Short mmCIF file of C-alpha atoms in Angstrom, two decimals:
data_model
loop_
_atom_site.label_atom_id
_atom_site.label_comp_id
_atom_site.label_asym_id
_atom_site.label_seq_id
_atom_site.Cartn_x
_atom_site.Cartn_y
_atom_site.Cartn_z
CA LYS A 1 87.47 131.62 132.90
CA GLN A 2 87.93 130.60 129.41
CA GLU A 3 85.07 128.65 127.86
CA VAL A 4 85.37 126.97 124.42
CA THR A 5 82.51 125.80 122.44
CA GLN A 6 82.31 123.94 119.13
CA ILE A 7 79.42 123.72 116.64
CA PRO A 8 78.12 121.41 115.42
CA ALA A 9 78.69 118.48 117.80
CA ALA A 10 78.57 115.99 115.00
CA LEU A 11 78.73 116.49 111.07
CA SER A 12 78.00 113.90 108.25
CA VAL A 13 79.05 114.80 104.64
CA PRO A 14 79.61 113.02 101.36
CA GLU A 15 82.96 112.74 100.23
CA GLY A 16 84.40 115.45 98.02
CA GLU A 17 82.60 118.05 99.92
CA ASN A 18 84.35 121.08 101.46
CA LEU A 19 83.40 121.91 105.02
CA VAL A 20 83.83 124.28 107.96
CA LEU A 21 84.14 123.50 111.76
CA ASN A 22 83.41 126.25 114.19
CA CYS A 23 85.07 127.08 117.57
CA SER A 24 84.31 130.03 119.67
CA PHE A 25 85.79 131.17 122.96
CA THR A 26 84.76 133.52 125.60
CA ASP A 27 88.07 135.30 126.57
CA SER A 28 90.05 136.92 123.63
CA ALA A 29 93.40 137.32 125.61
CA ILE A 30 94.55 134.05 124.13
CA TYR A 31 98.15 133.05 123.66
CA ASN A 32 97.39 130.47 120.72
CA LEU A 33 94.62 128.58 119.10
CA GLN A 34 95.32 124.89 118.25
CA TRP A 35 93.27 122.45 116.18
CA PHE A 36 93.67 118.72 116.80
CA ARG A 37 92.14 115.55 115.40
CA GLN A 38 91.21 112.43 117.60
CA ASP A 39 90.76 109.13 116.14
CA PRO A 40 88.73 106.57 118.40
CA GLY A 41 90.93 104.98 121.18
CA LYS A 42 93.78 107.20 120.28
CA GLY A 43 95.32 110.40 121.44
CA LEU A 44 95.22 113.82 119.83
CA THR A 45 97.29 114.64 116.68
CA SER A 46 97.96 118.50 116.18
CA LEU A 47 96.77 119.91 113.16
CA LEU A 48 97.44 123.33 113.10
CA LEU A 49 98.48 126.10 115.65
CA ILE A 50 97.71 129.88 115.24
CA GLN A 51 99.65 132.31 117.31
CA SER A 52 97.80 135.19 118.68
CA SER A 53 99.25 137.53 116.23
CA GLN A 54 98.49 135.42 113.25
CA ARG A 55 95.14 135.31 111.33
CA GLU A 56 95.50 131.91 109.69
CA GLN A 57 97.61 128.96 109.09
CA THR A 58 97.37 126.26 106.28
CA SER A 59 98.42 122.73 105.93
CA GLY A 60 97.58 120.70 102.84
CA ARG A 61 93.68 120.68 102.44
CA LEU A 62 93.44 122.39 105.91
CA ASN A 63 93.05 126.05 106.67
CA ALA A 64 92.37 127.47 109.98
CA SER A 65 91.50 131.04 110.60
CA LEU A 66 91.56 133.15 114.03
CA ASP A 67 89.51 136.30 114.84
CA LYS A 68 90.19 137.18 118.38
CA SER A 69 87.92 140.34 118.37
CA SER A 70 84.98 137.96 117.78
CA GLY A 71 86.22 135.15 119.83
CA ARG A 72 85.94 132.73 116.70
CA SER A 73 88.10 130.12 114.95
CA THR A 74 87.20 128.05 111.76
CA LEU A 75 88.71 124.89 110.44
CA TYR A 76 88.13 124.61 106.77
CA ILE A 77 88.57 121.14 105.01
CA ALA A 78 88.76 121.11 101.33
CA ALA A 79 87.75 118.04 99.22
CA SER A 80 86.86 115.86 102.44
CA GLN A 81 87.80 112.17 102.22
CA PRO A 82 86.63 109.15 104.23
CA GLY A 83 90.03 109.22 106.12
CA ASP A 84 89.21 112.65 107.44
CA SER A 85 86.50 110.75 109.64
CA ALA A 86 87.48 111.57 113.30
CA THR A 87 86.76 114.00 116.18
CA TYR A 88 88.21 117.50 115.59
CA LEU A 89 88.98 119.52 118.81
CA CYS A 90 89.99 123.13 119.24
CA ALA A 91 91.93 124.54 122.32
CA ALA A 92 92.62 127.78 123.55
CA ALA A 93 95.81 128.77 125.49
CA GLN A 94 95.19 131.54 127.80
CA GLY A 95 97.71 134.51 127.67
CA GLY A 96 100.52 133.87 130.12
CA SER A 97 99.80 130.34 130.54
CA GLU A 98 100.49 127.02 128.90
CA LYS A 99 97.18 125.51 130.04
CA LEU A 100 94.93 124.64 127.04
CA VAL A 101 91.23 124.75 127.34
CA PHE A 102 89.41 122.28 124.89
CA GLY A 103 86.03 122.23 123.27
CA LYS A 104 84.02 119.06 123.32
CA GLY A 105 84.87 118.32 119.71
CA THR A 106 83.10 117.83 116.43
CA LYS A 107 82.67 114.29 115.28
CA LEU A 108 83.15 114.36 111.75
CA THR A 109 82.11 111.53 109.19
CA VAL A 110 82.81 111.54 105.60
CA ASN A 111 80.81 109.07 103.64
CA PRO A 112 82.38 107.48 100.75
CA GLY B 1 111.29 107.39 120.70
CA ALA B 2 109.25 108.47 117.77
CA GLY B 3 106.49 109.78 119.90
CA VAL B 4 105.21 110.25 123.27
CA SER B 5 104.57 106.85 125.06
CA GLN B 6 102.19 106.18 127.86
CA THR B 7 102.08 102.89 130.08
CA PRO B 8 100.01 100.98 130.87
CA SER B 9 97.48 101.42 128.09
CA ASN B 10 94.77 100.10 130.48
CA LYS B 11 94.68 100.02 134.00
CA VAL B 12 91.68 98.51 136.20
CA THR B 13 91.93 99.10 139.70
CA GLU B 14 89.66 98.79 142.87
CA LYS B 15 88.38 101.66 144.63
CA GLY B 16 90.79 102.98 147.29
CA LYS B 17 93.96 101.45 145.62
CA TYR B 18 97.17 103.27 144.60
CA VAL B 19 98.02 103.72 140.87
CA GLU B 20 100.87 105.19 138.98
CA LEU B 21 100.69 106.22 135.21
CA ARG B 22 103.90 106.71 133.27
CA CYS B 23 104.64 109.07 130.41
CA ASP B 24 107.87 109.03 128.20
CA PRO B 25 107.80 112.16 126.17
CA ILE B 26 109.57 112.83 122.83
CA SER B 27 113.13 113.13 123.24
CA GLY B 28 114.54 116.57 123.79
CA HIS B 29 111.04 118.10 124.63
CA THR B 30 111.34 120.42 127.75
CA ALA B 31 107.53 120.80 128.37
CA LEU B 32 105.32 118.09 129.54
CA TYR B 33 101.47 118.02 130.23
CA TRP B 34 99.15 115.95 131.72
CA TYR B 35 95.22 116.03 130.87
CA ARG B 36 92.36 113.87 131.64
CA GLN B 37 89.54 113.15 129.26
CA SER B 38 86.00 111.79 130.08
CA LEU B 39 83.83 110.06 127.48
CA GLY B 40 82.45 112.66 125.25
CA GLN B 41 84.34 115.51 126.48
CA GLY B 42 87.53 117.45 125.74
CA PRO B 43 90.78 116.82 127.58
CA GLU B 44 90.79 118.67 130.82
CA PHE B 45 94.23 120.27 131.99
CA LEU B 46 95.78 118.63 135.12
CA ILE B 47 99.36 119.68 135.29
CA TYR B 48 102.30 121.16 133.35
CA PHE B 49 106.17 120.73 133.73
CA GLN B 50 108.90 122.85 132.29
CA GLY B 51 111.93 120.79 132.97
CA THR B 52 111.88 119.09 136.24
CA GLY B 53 109.58 121.54 137.86
CA ALA B 54 105.66 121.81 138.05
CA ALA B 55 105.13 125.25 136.22
CA ASP B 56 101.42 124.97 136.78
CA ASP B 57 99.34 122.37 138.73
CA SER B 58 96.10 124.36 139.09
CA GLY B 59 94.17 121.40 137.24
CA LEU B 60 94.89 118.71 139.75
CA PRO B 61 91.51 118.08 141.33
CA ASN B 62 92.69 117.53 144.86
CA ASP B 63 95.64 116.37 146.95
CA ARG B 64 94.98 112.59 146.05
CA PHE B 65 96.55 113.45 142.70
CA PHE B 66 100.44 113.95 142.46
CA ALA B 67 102.86 114.08 139.56
CA VAL B 68 106.85 114.09 139.26
CA ARG B 69 109.33 114.50 136.55
CA PRO B 70 112.47 114.15 138.59
CA GLU B 71 115.18 114.24 135.67
CA GLY B 72 113.23 116.28 133.22
CA SER B 73 112.15 113.54 131.02
CA VAL B 74 109.90 110.58 132.16
CA SER B 75 106.98 111.63 134.25
CA THR B 76 104.59 109.60 136.56
CA LEU B 77 101.01 110.78 137.57
CA LYS B 78 100.15 109.16 140.97
CA ILE B 79 96.63 108.75 142.17
CA GLN B 80 96.02 107.84 145.76
CA ARG B 81 93.01 106.26 147.36
CA THR B 82 91.37 105.98 143.93
CA GLU B 83 87.57 106.72 143.49
CA ARG B 84 85.25 105.61 140.85
CA GLY B 85 84.97 109.21 139.75
CA ASP B 86 88.63 109.12 138.72
CA SER B 87 87.83 106.73 135.90
CA ALA B 88 88.96 108.41 132.56
CA VAL B 89 91.65 108.54 130.03
CA TYR B 90 94.76 110.11 131.23
CA LEU B 91 96.58 111.97 128.32
CA CYS B 92 100.16 112.90 128.28
CA ALA B 93 101.60 115.40 125.87
CA SER B 94 105.03 117.26 125.16
CA SER B 95 106.24 119.97 123.26
CA ARG B 96 109.83 121.38 122.26
CA ASP B 97 109.46 124.19 124.47
CA ALA B 98 106.86 126.51 126.25
CA THR B 99 106.87 129.57 124.28
CA GLY B 100 103.52 129.18 122.89
CA GLY B 101 104.45 128.28 119.25
CA SER B 102 105.20 124.61 119.73
CA PRO B 103 102.47 122.21 119.00
CA LEU B 104 101.67 119.30 121.62
CA HIS B 105 102.29 115.85 120.77
CA PHE B 106 99.90 113.50 122.47
CA GLY B 107 100.49 109.92 123.52
CA ASN B 108 97.55 107.29 123.09
CA GLY B 109 96.63 107.75 126.74
CA THR B 110 95.95 105.32 129.65
CA ARG B 111 92.47 104.31 130.10
CA LEU B 112 91.88 103.93 134.15
CA THR B 113 88.92 102.05 135.31
CA VAL B 114 88.10 102.40 138.94
CA THR B 115 85.80 99.58 140.21
#
């Protein structure tokens, strides 16, 4: 059974800092790995999707990497801004299934 | 519409009652998903539709939960004989297709409270 873990559970940084959020998964037979952000009381917003054949994806100040052999993905946020404050969730899609298994998220606070 | 729409945004019901939660996906999206999120947890998969058929309903917790998508667009999640443990935010998502390369677009959810 796939399990997804995110460390740390919460992170507070000053504005402008570069930061890394970590995600690990137990079963490397994944279909894809997705990163989402969730603002309080809202649904999830897709940030990046890395297919199993890819190593990384970039969008603006965000870069996500995938290492299936070690069961890890990282989300790198460059030059953080207060507007980046949210909960970041990673989710793994198991091979042959459209079912996403989510971690509990990392709550990020960027202080002005 | 511009995004996934879920109604109602909040629903309070008494234990034992029946509830229906509605999801309007993005127009043209063939895949539709239901997830449930409890406080402090990540979303938990319930069911996924490809077109009109339920392709995977392995996440439905028991036979009190049922979902339909009769015309391949709008979906309704139905919960019978609600229990206090059913209280959670129910999230709906859609994607263009189910190839694994299409990101999921989530609605804002329906917060269900069973008293």
